[in-house]
PDB file of C-alpha atoms in Angstrom:
ATOM      1  CA  MET A   7      -0.016  -0.032  -0.242  1.00 61.00           C
ATOM      2  CA  SER A   8       1.718   3.366  -0.927  1.00 76.00           C
ATOM      3  CA  ASP A   9       1.549   6.066   1.279  1.00 91.00           C
ATOM      4  CA  LYS A  10       1.583   8.676  -1.238  1.00 96.00           C
ATOM      5  CA  PRO A  11      -1.669  10.846  -1.426  1.00 97.00           C
ATOM      6  CA  ARG A  12      -3.792   8.990  -4.231  1.00 98.00           C
ATOM      7  CA  LEU A  13      -4.826  10.995  -7.289  1.00 98.00           C
ATOM      8  CA  VAL A  14      -7.811   9.829  -9.860  1.00 98.00           C
ATOM      9  CA  LEU A  15      -7.290  11.633 -13.335  1.00 98.00           C
ATOM     10  CA  THR A  16     -10.080  11.375 -15.667  1.00 98.00           C
ATOM     11  CA  GLY A  17      -8.864  11.858 -19.471  1.00 97.00           C
ATOM     12  CA  GLY A  18      -5.591  10.725 -18.743  1.00 97.00           C
ATOM     13  CA  GLY A  19      -4.922   9.495 -22.238  1.00 96.00           C
ATOM     14  CA  GLY A  20      -5.691  12.880 -23.819  1.00 95.00           C
ATOM     15  CA  MET A  21      -2.865  15.477 -24.314  1.00 96.00           C
ATOM     16  CA  VAL A  22      -3.670  17.409 -21.442  1.00 97.00           C
ATOM     17  CA  GLY A  23      -3.887  14.100 -19.103  1.00 98.00           C
ATOM     18  CA  ARG A  24      -0.461  12.788 -20.364  1.00 98.00           C
ATOM     19  CA  ASN A  25       1.144  16.219 -19.928  1.00 98.00           C
ATOM     20  CA  ILE A  26      -0.092  15.873 -16.006  1.00 98.00           C
ATOM     21  CA  ARG A  27       1.042  12.467 -15.802  1.00 98.00           C
ATOM     22  CA  ALA A  28       4.659  13.279 -17.333  1.00 98.00           C
ATOM     23  CA  HIS A  29       5.345  15.946 -14.973  1.00 98.00           C
ATOM     24  CA  PRO A  30       8.213  15.592 -12.533  1.00 98.00           C
ATOM     25  CA  THR A  31       5.664  16.174  -9.479  1.00 98.00           C
ATOM     26  CA  ALA A  32       3.578  13.303 -10.747  1.00 98.00           C
ATOM     27  CA  SER A  33       6.073  10.888  -8.996  1.00 98.00           C
ATOM     28  CA  ASP A  34       4.864  12.238  -5.732  1.00 98.00           C
ATOM     29  CA  TRP A  35       1.495  11.067  -5.965  1.00 98.00           C
ATOM     30  CA  GLU A  36      -0.100   7.598  -6.578  1.00 98.00           C
ATOM     31  CA  VAL A  37      -2.020   8.554  -9.913  1.00 98.00           C
ATOM     32  CA  LEU A  38      -4.606   6.398 -11.299  1.00 98.00           C
ATOM     33  CA  SER A  39      -5.626   7.270 -14.659  1.00 98.00           C
ATOM     34  CA  PRO A  40      -8.746   4.731 -15.875  1.00 97.00           C
ATOM     35  CA  THR A  41      -9.132   4.403 -19.466  1.00 95.00           C
ATOM     36  CA  ARG A  42     -12.241   4.031 -21.192  1.00 92.00           C
ATOM     37  CA  ALA A  43     -12.028   0.550 -21.447  1.00 94.00           C
ATOM     38  CA  ASP A  44     -11.773   0.361 -17.799  1.00 95.00           C
ATOM     39  CA  LEU A  45     -14.440   2.549 -16.714  1.00 97.00           C
ATOM     40  CA  ASP A  46     -17.141   4.572 -18.489  1.00 96.00           C
ATOM     41  CA  LEU A  47     -17.682   7.728 -17.193  1.00 97.00           C
ATOM     42  CA  THR A  48     -21.197   8.309 -18.791  1.00 96.00           C
ATOM     43  CA  GLN A  49     -22.429   5.803 -16.513  1.00 97.00           C
ATOM     44  CA  PRO A  50     -23.093   7.370 -12.909  1.00 98.00           C
ATOM     45  CA  GLN A  51     -22.902   4.095 -10.959  1.00 98.00           C
ATOM     46  CA  ALA A  52     -19.860   2.682 -12.406  1.00 98.00           C
ATOM     47  CA  VAL A  53     -18.197   6.191 -11.749  1.00 98.00           C
ATOM     48  CA  ALA A  54     -19.496   6.332  -8.306  1.00 98.00           C
ATOM     49  CA  ASP A  55     -18.488   2.744  -7.167  1.00 98.00           C
ATOM     50  CA  TYR A  56     -15.024   3.215  -8.705  1.00 98.00           C
ATOM     51  CA  ILE A  57     -14.407   6.475  -6.664  1.00 98.00           C
ATOM     52  CA  ALA A  58     -16.007   4.891  -3.848  1.00 97.00           C
ATOM     53  CA  ALA A  59     -13.247   1.922  -4.249  1.00 98.00           C
ATOM     54  CA  VAL A  60     -10.256   3.846  -4.614  1.00 98.00           C
ATOM     55  CA  LYS A  61     -11.067   6.491  -2.133  1.00 98.00           C
ATOM     56  CA  PRO A  62      -8.806   9.396  -3.910  1.00 98.00           C
ATOM     57  CA  ASP A  63      -7.391  12.431  -1.786  1.00 98.00           C
ATOM     58  CA  LEU A  64      -7.681  14.394  -5.468  1.00 98.00           C
ATOM     59  CA  VAL A  65      -9.880  14.029  -8.333  1.00 98.00           C
ATOM     60  CA  ILE A  66      -8.296  15.997 -11.523  1.00 98.00           C
ATOM     61  CA  HIS A  67     -11.265  15.828 -14.002  1.00 98.00           C
ATOM     62  CA  ALA A  68      -9.513  16.517 -17.520  1.00 97.00           C
ATOM     63  CA  ALA A  69     -11.985  14.276 -19.642  1.00 95.00           C
ATOM     64  CA  GLY A  70     -14.391  14.710 -22.196  1.00 87.00           C
ATOM     65  CA  ARG A  71     -15.572  14.517 -26.044  1.00 79.00           C
ATOM     66  CA  VAL A  72     -13.393  17.246 -27.610  1.00 78.00           C
ATOM     67  CA  GLY A  73     -13.489  18.457 -31.427  1.00 69.00           C
ATOM     68  CA  GLY A  74     -13.010  21.122 -33.814  1.00 68.00           C
ATOM     69  CA  ILE A  75     -15.848  23.522 -35.223  1.00 67.00           C
ATOM     70  CA  HIS A  76     -16.947  21.003 -37.720  1.00 67.00           C
ATOM     71  CA  ALA A  77     -17.493  17.932 -35.337  1.00 67.00           C
ATOM     72  CA  ASN A  78     -19.149  20.462 -32.645  1.00 68.00           C
ATOM     73  CA  MET A  79     -21.725  21.445 -35.210  1.00 71.00           C
ATOM     74  CA  ALA A  80     -22.357  18.032 -36.890  1.00 73.00           C
ATOM     75  CA  ASN A  81     -22.752  16.421 -33.297  1.00 74.00           C
ATOM     76  CA  PRO A  82     -24.296  19.130 -31.314  1.00 83.00           C
ATOM     77  CA  VAL A  83     -26.612  16.411 -28.943  1.00 88.00           C
ATOM     78  CA  ALA A  84     -23.247  14.460 -28.129  1.00 85.00           C
ATOM     79  CA  PHE A  85     -21.326  17.376 -27.382  1.00 86.00           C
ATOM     80  CA  LEU A  86     -23.812  18.548 -24.952  1.00 94.00           C
ATOM     81  CA  ASP A  87     -25.062  15.281 -23.561  1.00 94.00           C
ATOM     82  CA  ASP A  88     -21.747  13.280 -23.209  1.00 94.00           C
ATOM     83  CA  ASN A  89     -19.873  16.284 -21.587  1.00 95.00           C
ATOM     84  CA  THR A  90     -22.919  17.261 -19.044  1.00 97.00           C
ATOM     85  CA  MET A  91     -23.183  13.496 -18.228  1.00 97.00           C
ATOM     86  CA  ILE A  92     -19.492  13.294 -17.645  1.00 97.00           C
ATOM     87  CA  GLY A  93     -18.961  16.238 -15.728  1.00 98.00           C
ATOM     88  CA  ARG A  94     -21.692  15.558 -13.609  1.00 98.00           C
ATOM     89  CA  ASN A  95     -20.852  11.946 -12.866  1.00 98.00           C
ATOM     90  CA  VAL A  96     -17.235  12.623 -12.191  1.00 98.00           C
ATOM     91  CA  ILE A  97     -18.110  15.768  -9.546  1.00 98.00           C
ATOM     92  CA  MET A  98     -21.026  14.216  -8.067  1.00 98.00           C
ATOM     93  CA  GLY A  99     -19.435  10.531  -7.853  1.00 98.00           C
ATOM     94  CA  ALA A 100     -16.390  12.265  -5.931  1.00 98.00           C
ATOM     95  CA  TRP A 101     -18.523  14.470  -3.803  1.00 98.00           C
ATOM     96  CA  ARG A 102     -20.807  11.986  -2.555  1.00 98.00           C
ATOM     97  CA  GLY A 103     -17.893   9.298  -2.417  1.00 98.00           C
ATOM     98  CA  GLY A 104     -16.275  11.792  -0.043  1.00 98.00           C
ATOM     99  CA  VAL A 105     -13.958  13.068  -2.024  1.00 98.00           C
ATOM    100  CA  ARG A 106     -13.012  16.684  -0.439  1.00 98.00           C
ATOM    101  CA  ASN A 107     -10.625  17.948  -3.294  1.00 98.00           C
ATOM    102  CA  LEU A 108     -11.522  18.262  -7.034  1.00 98.00           C
ATOM    103  CA  LEU A 109     -10.021  20.163  -9.930  1.00 98.00           C
ATOM    104  CA  ASN A 110     -12.109  20.666 -12.722  1.00 98.00           C
ATOM    105  CA  LEU A 111     -10.671  21.763 -16.109  1.00 98.00           C
ATOM    106  CA  ALA A 112     -12.713  23.801 -18.327  1.00 98.00           C
ATOM    107  CA  SER A 113     -12.267  25.841 -21.365  1.00 96.00           C
ATOM    108  CA  THR A 114     -12.182  29.756 -22.727  1.00 96.00           C
ATOM    109  CA  CYS A 115     -15.160  28.571 -25.146  1.00 93.00           C
ATOM    110  CA  MET A 116     -17.552  29.161 -21.716  1.00 96.00           C
ATOM    111  CA  TYR A 117     -16.899  32.974 -22.375  1.00 97.00           C
ATOM    112  CA  PRO A 118     -19.134  35.053 -24.349  1.00 96.00           C
ATOM    113  CA  ARG A 119     -18.790  35.557 -27.871  1.00 94.00           C
ATOM    114  CA  GLU A 120     -18.708  39.136 -27.917  1.00 93.00           C
ATOM    115  CA  ALA A 121     -16.757  39.607 -24.371  1.00 95.00           C
ATOM    116  CA  GLU A 122     -14.107  42.262 -24.597  1.00 95.00           C
ATOM    117  CA  ASN A 123     -10.625  41.142 -23.996  1.00 96.00           C
ATOM    118  CA  PRO A 124      -8.777  40.020 -22.021  1.00 97.00           C
ATOM    119  CA  LEU A 125     -11.256  37.545 -20.781  1.00 98.00           C
ATOM    120  CA  ARG A 126     -12.186  37.986 -17.241  1.00 98.00           C
ATOM    121  CA  GLU A 127     -13.651  34.777 -14.961  1.00 98.00           C
ATOM    122  CA  GLU A 128     -16.739  37.514 -13.752  1.00 98.00           C
ATOM    123  CA  MET A 129     -17.703  37.605 -17.510  1.00 98.00           C
ATOM    124  CA  ILE A 130     -19.186  33.898 -17.831  1.00 98.00           C
ATOM    125  CA  LEU A 131     -22.832  33.735 -18.257  1.00 97.00           C
ATOM    126  CA  THR A 132     -23.386  37.594 -18.901  1.00 98.00           C
ATOM    127  CA  ALA A 133     -24.022  37.163 -22.736  1.00 97.00           C
ATOM    128  CA  PRO A 134     -24.501  34.591 -25.754  1.00 96.00           C
ATOM    129  CA  LEU A 135     -21.785  31.914 -26.364  1.00 95.00           C
ATOM    130  CA  GLU A 136     -20.331  31.134 -29.679  1.00 91.00           C
ATOM    131  CA  PRO A 137     -22.940  29.033 -31.475  1.00 89.00           C
ATOM    132  CA  THR A 138     -21.038  26.804 -33.293  1.00 86.00           C
ATOM    133  CA  ASN A 139     -19.613  24.828 -29.774  1.00 86.00           C
ATOM    134  CA  GLU A 140     -22.345  26.121 -27.550  1.00 91.00           C
ATOM    135  CA  GLY A 141     -23.131  22.730 -26.409  1.00 92.00           C
ATOM    136  CA  TYR A 142     -19.651  21.760 -25.205  1.00 93.00           C
ATOM    137  CA  ALA A 143     -19.687  25.516 -23.782  1.00 94.00           C
ATOM    138  CA  LEU A 144     -22.862  24.749 -21.672  1.00 96.00           C
ATOM    139  CA  ALA A 145     -21.652  21.498 -20.132  1.00 96.00           C
ATOM    140  CA  LYS A 146     -18.488  22.862 -19.023  1.00 97.00           C
ATOM    141  CA  ILE A 147     -20.528  25.921 -17.329  1.00 98.00           C
ATOM    142  CA  MET A 148     -22.639  23.296 -16.110  1.00 98.00           C
ATOM    143  CA  ALA A 149     -19.591  21.492 -14.419  1.00 98.00           C
ATOM    144  CA  MET A 150     -17.918  25.055 -13.349  1.00 98.00           C
ATOM    145  CA  ARG A 151     -21.339  25.702 -11.757  1.00 98.00           C
ATOM    146  CA  LEU A 152     -21.777  22.684 -10.165  1.00 98.00           C
ATOM    147  CA  CYS A 153     -18.351  22.734  -8.081  1.00 98.00           C
ATOM    148  CA  GLU A 154     -19.622  26.276  -6.917  1.00 98.00           C
ATOM    149  CA  TYR A 155     -22.777  25.266  -5.714  1.00 98.00           C
ATOM    150  CA  ILE A 156     -20.916  22.023  -3.883  1.00 98.00           C
ATOM    151  CA  ARG A 157     -18.618  24.758  -1.989  1.00 98.00           C
ATOM    152  CA  ARG A 158     -21.253  26.891  -1.199  1.00 98.00           C
ATOM    153  CA  GLU A 159     -23.219  23.865   0.507  1.00 98.00           C
ATOM    154  CA  ASP A 160     -20.199  21.942   1.440  1.00 98.00           C
ATOM    155  CA  GLU A 161     -17.682  24.398   3.354  1.00 93.00           C
ATOM    156  CA  GLY A 162     -15.154  22.316   3.438  1.00 94.00           C
ATOM    157  CA  ALA A 163     -15.057  20.749  -0.267  1.00 98.00           C
ATOM    158  CA  GLN A 164     -12.364  22.194  -2.282  1.00 98.00           C
ATOM    159  CA  TYR A 165     -13.572  21.817  -5.652  1.00 99.00           C
ATOM    160  CA  LYS A 166     -12.173  24.411  -8.046  1.00 98.00           C
ATOM    161  CA  THR A 167     -12.453  25.207 -11.914  1.00 98.00           C
ATOM    162  CA  LEU A 168      -9.236  26.015 -13.915  1.00 98.00           C
ATOM    163  CA  ILE A 169      -9.682  27.523 -17.326  1.00 98.00           C
ATOM    164  CA  PRO A 170      -6.921  27.014 -19.765  1.00 98.00           C
ATOM    165  CA  CYS A 171      -6.061  29.361 -22.525  1.00 97.00           C
ATOM    166  CA  ASN A 172      -5.390  27.362 -26.150  1.00 95.00           C
ATOM    167  CA  LEU A 173      -2.733  25.079 -25.676  1.00 96.00           C
ATOM    168  CA  TYR A 174      -0.153  23.263 -27.936  1.00 97.00           C
ATOM    169  CA  GLY A 175       2.970  21.159 -26.825  1.00 98.00           C
ATOM    170  CA  LEU A 176       3.922  17.315 -26.396  1.00 97.00           C
ATOM    171  CA  TYR A 177       1.081  14.566 -27.122  1.00 96.00           C
ATOM    172  CA  ASP A 178      -0.537  16.979 -29.638  1.00 94.00           C
ATOM    173  CA  SER A 179      -2.308  15.799 -32.640  1.00 92.00           C
ATOM    174  CA  PHE A 180       0.010  16.628 -35.963  1.00 92.00           C
ATOM    175  CA  ASP A 181      -2.686  15.374 -38.130  1.00 86.00           C
ATOM    176  CA  PRO A 182      -3.411  17.900 -40.652  1.00 83.00           C
ATOM    177  CA  ALA A 183      -7.194  16.877 -40.845  1.00 79.00           C
ATOM    178  CA  ARG A 184      -7.380  17.314 -36.900  1.00 80.00           C
ATOM    179  CA  SER A 185      -4.579  19.256 -35.716  1.00 85.00           C
ATOM    180  CA  HIS A 186      -5.052  22.685 -33.586  1.00 88.00           C
ATOM    181  CA  LEU A 187      -2.924  25.898 -35.072  1.00 92.00           C
ATOM    182  CA  VAL A 188       0.265  25.475 -33.767  1.00 96.00           C
ATOM    183  CA  PRO A 189       1.194  21.647 -34.593  1.00 95.00           C
ATOM    184  CA  ALA A 190      -0.433  22.690 -37.999  1.00 94.00           C
ATOM    185  CA  ILE A 191       1.942  25.116 -38.581  1.00 97.00           C
ATOM    186  CA  ILE A 192       4.734  22.791 -37.521  1.00 98.00           C
ATOM    187  CA  HIS A 193       4.120  20.139 -40.044  1.00 96.00           C
ATOM    188  CA  LYS A 194       3.341  22.535 -42.803  1.00 96.00           C
ATOM    189  CA  VAL A 195       7.122  24.380 -42.133  1.00 98.00           C
ATOM    190  CA  HIS A 196       8.435  21.007 -41.503  1.00 98.00           C
ATOM    191  CA  GLU A 197       6.989  19.702 -44.812  1.00 97.00           C
ATOM    192  CA  ALA A 198       7.883  23.184 -46.852  1.00 98.00           C
ATOM    193  CA  ARG A 199      11.808  22.196 -45.675  1.00 98.00           C
ATOM    194  CA  GLU A 200      11.583  18.584 -46.686  1.00 97.00           C
ATOM    195  CA  SER A 201      10.228  19.341 -49.971  1.00 98.00           C
ATOM    196  CA  GLY A 202      12.248  22.336 -50.615  1.00 98.00           C
ATOM    197  CA  ALA A 203       9.233  24.532 -50.882  1.00 98.00           C
ATOM    198  CA  GLU A 204      10.095  28.242 -51.281  1.00 98.00           C
ATOM    199  CA  THR A 205       6.660  29.658 -49.804  1.00 98.00           C
ATOM    200  CA  VAL A 206       4.208  28.695 -47.420  1.00 98.00           C
ATOM    201  CA  GLU A 207       0.488  30.162 -47.540  1.00 97.00           C
ATOM    202  CA  ILE A 208      -0.939  31.675 -44.396  1.00 96.00           C
ATOM    203  CA  TRP A 209      -5.060  32.112 -43.941  1.00 92.00           C
ATOM    204  CA  GLY A 210      -6.201  35.647 -44.080  1.00 93.00           C
ATOM    205  CA  ASP A 211      -3.693  38.323 -43.382  1.00 94.00           C
ATOM    206  CA  GLY A 212      -1.961  36.637 -40.512  1.00 95.00           C
ATOM    207  CA  THR A 213      -2.782  39.421 -37.966  1.00 95.00           C
ATOM    208  CA  ALA A 214      -5.159  37.620 -35.845  1.00 93.00           C
ATOM    209  CA  ARG A 215      -3.787  37.256 -32.473  1.00 95.00           C
ATOM    210  CA  ARG A 216      -3.950  34.031 -30.681  1.00 95.00           C
ATOM    211  CA  GLU A 217      -2.705  32.966 -27.027  1.00 97.00           C
ATOM    212  CA  PHE A 218      -1.231  29.746 -26.924  1.00 98.00           C
ATOM    213  CA  MET A 219       0.370  28.203 -23.994  1.00 98.00           C
ATOM    214  CA  PHE A 220       3.110  25.007 -23.967  1.00 98.00           C
ATOM    215  CA  ALA A 221       0.759  21.977 -22.683  1.00 98.00           C
ATOM    216  CA  GLY A 222       3.367  21.446 -19.638  1.00 98.00           C
ATOM    217  CA  ASP A 223       3.330  24.673 -18.152  1.00 98.00           C
ATOM    218  CA  LEU A 224      -0.307  23.926 -17.639  1.00 98.00           C
ATOM    219  CA  ALA A 225       0.534  20.579 -16.234  1.00 98.00           C
ATOM    220  CA  ASP A 226       2.802  22.401 -14.003  1.00 98.00           C
ATOM    221  CA  ALA A 227      -0.143  25.192 -12.823  1.00 98.00           C
ATOM    222  CA  VAL A 228      -2.330  22.071 -12.208  1.00 98.00           C
ATOM    223  CA  TRP A 229       0.235  20.383  -9.858  1.00 98.00           C
ATOM    224  CA  THR A 230       0.708  23.437  -8.256  1.00 98.00           C
ATOM    225  CA  ALA A 231      -3.089  24.058  -7.521  1.00 98.00           C
ATOM    226  CA  ALA A 232      -2.736  20.308  -6.113  1.00 98.00           C
ATOM    227  CA  GLY A 233      -0.700  21.460  -3.309  1.00 96.00           C
ATOM    228  CA  ASP A 234      -2.736  24.018  -2.221  1.00 94.00           C
ATOM    229  CA  MET A 235      -6.074  23.909  -3.395  1.00 98.00           C
ATOM    230  CA  ALA A 236      -7.393  25.841  -0.294  1.00 97.00           C
ATOM    231  CA  ALA A 237      -5.403  29.020  -1.383  1.00 97.00           C
ATOM    232  CA  LEU A 238      -6.923  28.307  -5.318  1.00 98.00           C
ATOM    233  CA  PRO A 239      -9.471  30.751  -6.526  1.00 98.00           C
ATOM    234  CA  GLY A 240     -13.103  28.924  -7.272  1.00 98.00           C
ATOM    235  CA  ALA A 241     -12.711  29.490 -11.091  1.00 98.00           C
ATOM    236  CA  MET A 242      -9.403  30.912 -12.498  1.00 98.00           C
ATOM    237  CA  ASN A 243      -7.840  31.331 -15.883  1.00 98.00           C
ATOM    238  CA  ILE A 244      -4.457  29.498 -16.773  1.00 98.00           C
ATOM    239  CA  GLY A 245      -2.766  31.591 -19.557  1.00 98.00           C
ATOM    240  CA  LEU A 246      -0.102  33.438 -20.427  1.00 98.00           C
ATOM    241  CA  GLY A 247      -1.612  37.230 -20.221  1.00 96.00           C
ATOM    242  CA  HIS A 248      -0.178  38.331 -23.844  1.00 97.00           C
ATOM    243  CA  ASP A 249      -0.558  36.894 -27.141  1.00 97.00           C
ATOM    244  CA  HIS A 250       1.108  37.141 -30.688  1.00 97.00           C
ATOM    245  CA  THR A 251      -0.043  37.170 -34.300  1.00 97.00           C
ATOM    246  CA  ILE A 252      -0.556  34.167 -36.408  1.00 96.00           C
ATOM    247  CA  ASN A 253       2.402  35.444 -38.408  1.00 97.00           C
ATOM    248  CA  ASP A 254       4.325  35.434 -35.334  1.00 98.00           C
ATOM    249  CA  TYR A 255       3.551  31.753 -34.758  1.00 98.00           C
ATOM    250  CA  TYR A 256       4.784  31.004 -38.277  1.00 98.00           C
ATOM    251  CA  ALA A 257       7.656  32.822 -38.174  1.00 98.00           C
ATOM    252  CA  THR A 258       8.977  31.120 -34.660  1.00 98.00           C
ATOM    253  CA  VAL A 259       8.337  27.758 -35.989  1.00 98.00           C
ATOM    254  CA  ALA A 260      10.414  29.026 -39.552  1.00 98.00           C
ATOM    255  CA  ASP A 261      13.164  30.040 -37.015  1.00 98.00           C
ATOM    256  CA  VAL A 262      12.856  26.708 -35.048  1.00 98.00           C
ATOM    257  CA  ILE A 263      13.102  24.649 -37.899  1.00 98.00           C
ATOM    258  CA  GLY A 264      15.431  26.244 -39.850  1.00 98.00           C
ATOM    259  CA  TRP A 265      13.223  26.748 -43.292  1.00 98.00           C
ATOM    260  CA  ASN A 266      14.319  30.417 -44.929  1.00 97.00           C
ATOM    261  CA  GLY A 267      11.013  30.666 -47.198  1.00 98.00           C
ATOM    262  CA  ASP A 268       8.607  33.284 -47.529  1.00 98.00           C
ATOM    263  CA  PHE A 269       5.070  33.248 -46.444  1.00 98.00           C
ATOM    264  CA  THR A 270       2.246  34.133 -48.596  1.00 98.00           C
ATOM    265  CA  HIS A 271      -1.185  35.423 -47.656  1.00 97.00           C
ATOM    266  CA  ASP A 272      -4.474  34.085 -48.945  1.00 95.00           C
ATOM    267  CA  LEU A 273      -6.674  37.026 -48.425  1.00 94.00           C
ATOM    268  CA  SER A 274      -9.630  35.243 -49.918  1.00 93.00           C
ATOM    269  CA  LYS A 275      -9.772  32.982 -46.609  1.00 87.00           C
ATOM    270  CA  PRO A 276     -11.077  34.518 -43.076  1.00 82.00           C
ATOM    271  CA  THR A 277      -8.594  35.947 -40.935  1.00 78.00           C
ATOM    272  CA  GLY A 278     -10.447  34.599 -37.638  1.00 75.00           C
ATOM    273  CA  MET A 279     -11.348  36.567 -34.646  1.00 78.00           C
ATOM    274  CA  LYS A 280      -9.194  39.313 -33.888  1.00 86.00           C
ATOM    275  CA  GLN A 281      -8.407  38.343 -30.574  1.00 90.00           C
ATOM    276  CA  LYS A 282      -8.966  35.555 -27.550  1.00 91.00           C
ATOM    277  CA  LEU A 283      -6.882  36.781 -24.521  1.00 97.00           C
ATOM    278  CA  CYS A 284      -7.456  35.419 -21.093  1.00 98.00           C
ATOM    279  CA  SER A 285      -6.625  37.961 -17.897  1.00 98.00           C
ATOM    280  CA  VAL A 286      -4.342  36.366 -15.940  1.00 98.00           C
ATOM    281  CA  GLU A 287      -5.176  38.876 -12.567  1.00 98.00           C
ATOM    282  CA  ARG A 288      -6.459  36.005 -10.602  1.00 98.00           C
ATOM    283  CA  GLN A 289      -3.414  33.773 -11.897  1.00 98.00           C
ATOM    284  CA  THR A 290      -0.760  36.550 -11.036  1.00 98.00           C
ATOM    285  CA  ALA A 291      -2.353  37.025  -7.191  1.00 98.00           C
ATOM    286  CA  TRP A 292      -2.418  33.131  -7.015  1.00 98.00           C
ATOM    287  CA  GLY A 293       1.577  33.543  -7.511  1.00 98.00           C
ATOM    288  CA  TRP A 294       1.959  31.228 -10.660  1.00 98.00           C
ATOM    289  CA  SER A 295       3.139  32.455 -14.153  1.00 98.00           C
ATOM    290  CA  ALA A 296       4.000  30.137 -16.955  1.00 98.00           C
ATOM    291  CA  PRO A 297       7.380  29.316 -17.481  1.00 97.00           C
ATOM    292  CA  THR A 298       7.933  28.525 -21.122  1.00 98.00           C
ATOM    293  CA  SER A 299       8.459  30.929 -23.613  1.00 98.00           C
ATOM    294  CA  LEU A 300       7.401  30.572 -27.006  1.00 98.00           C
ATOM    295  CA  ARG A 301      10.524  29.440 -28.712  1.00 98.00           C
ATOM    296  CA  ASP A 302      11.454  26.922 -26.193  1.00 98.00           C
ATOM    297  CA  GLY A 303       8.122  25.256 -26.095  1.00 98.00           C
ATOM    298  CA  ILE A 304       7.830  25.342 -30.154  1.00 98.00           C
ATOM    299  CA  ALA A 305      11.443  23.678 -30.200  1.00 98.00           C
ATOM    300  CA  ARG A 306      10.618  20.994 -27.574  1.00 98.00           C
ATOM    301  CA  THR A 307       6.876  20.393 -29.549  1.00 98.00           C
ATOM    302  CA  TYR A 308       9.175  20.197 -32.813  1.00 98.00           C
ATOM    303  CA  GLN A 309      11.528  17.588 -31.166  1.00 98.00           C
ATOM    304  CA  HIS A 310       8.469  15.568 -30.024  1.00 97.00           C
ATOM    305  CA  TYR A 311       6.954  16.075 -33.519  1.00 97.00           C
ATOM    306  CA  LEU A 312      10.342  14.301 -35.318  1.00 97.00           C
ATOM    307  CA  GLU A 313      10.367  11.578 -32.766  1.00 96.00           C
ATOM    308  CA  GLN A 314       6.660  10.904 -33.508  1.00 92.00           C
ATOM    309  CA  ARG A 315       7.474  10.619 -37.206  1.00 91.00           C
ATOM    310  CA  SER A 316      10.102   8.207 -36.507  1.00 86.00           C
ATOM    311  CA  THR A 317       8.159   5.852 -34.566  1.00 79.00           C
TER     312      THR A 317
END
């Protein structure tokens, strides 16, 4: 029997979960991360029974049905229903099972579509959501509110929510059909270097600003929170507090990879939302900031990309 504190981590096979498990502090804990085959999180009794059996000191909830805009628009019922069920089952299973500490990982899609930047936590539920992923956002808001209500009813329950900004990093998907911005750029610029291409095309004018944090830094924030749940605000953004243009991301990737070609802009394609930046006021007051620079994070991610390609 281990004398280490015991953690149940849902979503341990995803990018966030794998970064949490890979962090050095994970070795201080007995980490249990059931796979979907081990535990179906959509089944309330199965979740309750599992938590009652293992009696964790902390639950970190990082699981959920995720997907891009097209998947969210094509399957709104599943994105709302599955994520609502999973969030409810994990949070209520933990609370009814006597777990005193739970860290719920949410998403910036909970913010109103027209919210002013930087996005402050108190803006949630003040205006309509982005329609394309509303179902997913509603499920995440429900989980955050459920944690809040539990704290209100049960003073000793430390049920808190972290709201990460956009992420990139190790264990990301580099498949062009599914990848997000940074891994997509890495793949595109690497292919250009390998093929000897002299130009790489950027959609839109590249001036839209985005905040992307290295996923290992989110893991660092999660483990910092795990060490002192009482000091953590009830809901808190985890971000950089600054952003970069799409052009900046392309230029940094090209510099890391060593590709010296030119970028062209397809102005017939959408530039996208001008900005989506998180306020880090609460995070700064809590005493944490992301340690990894953009260049270092991209260099580590590119190394991981090369390792993935060689296996």
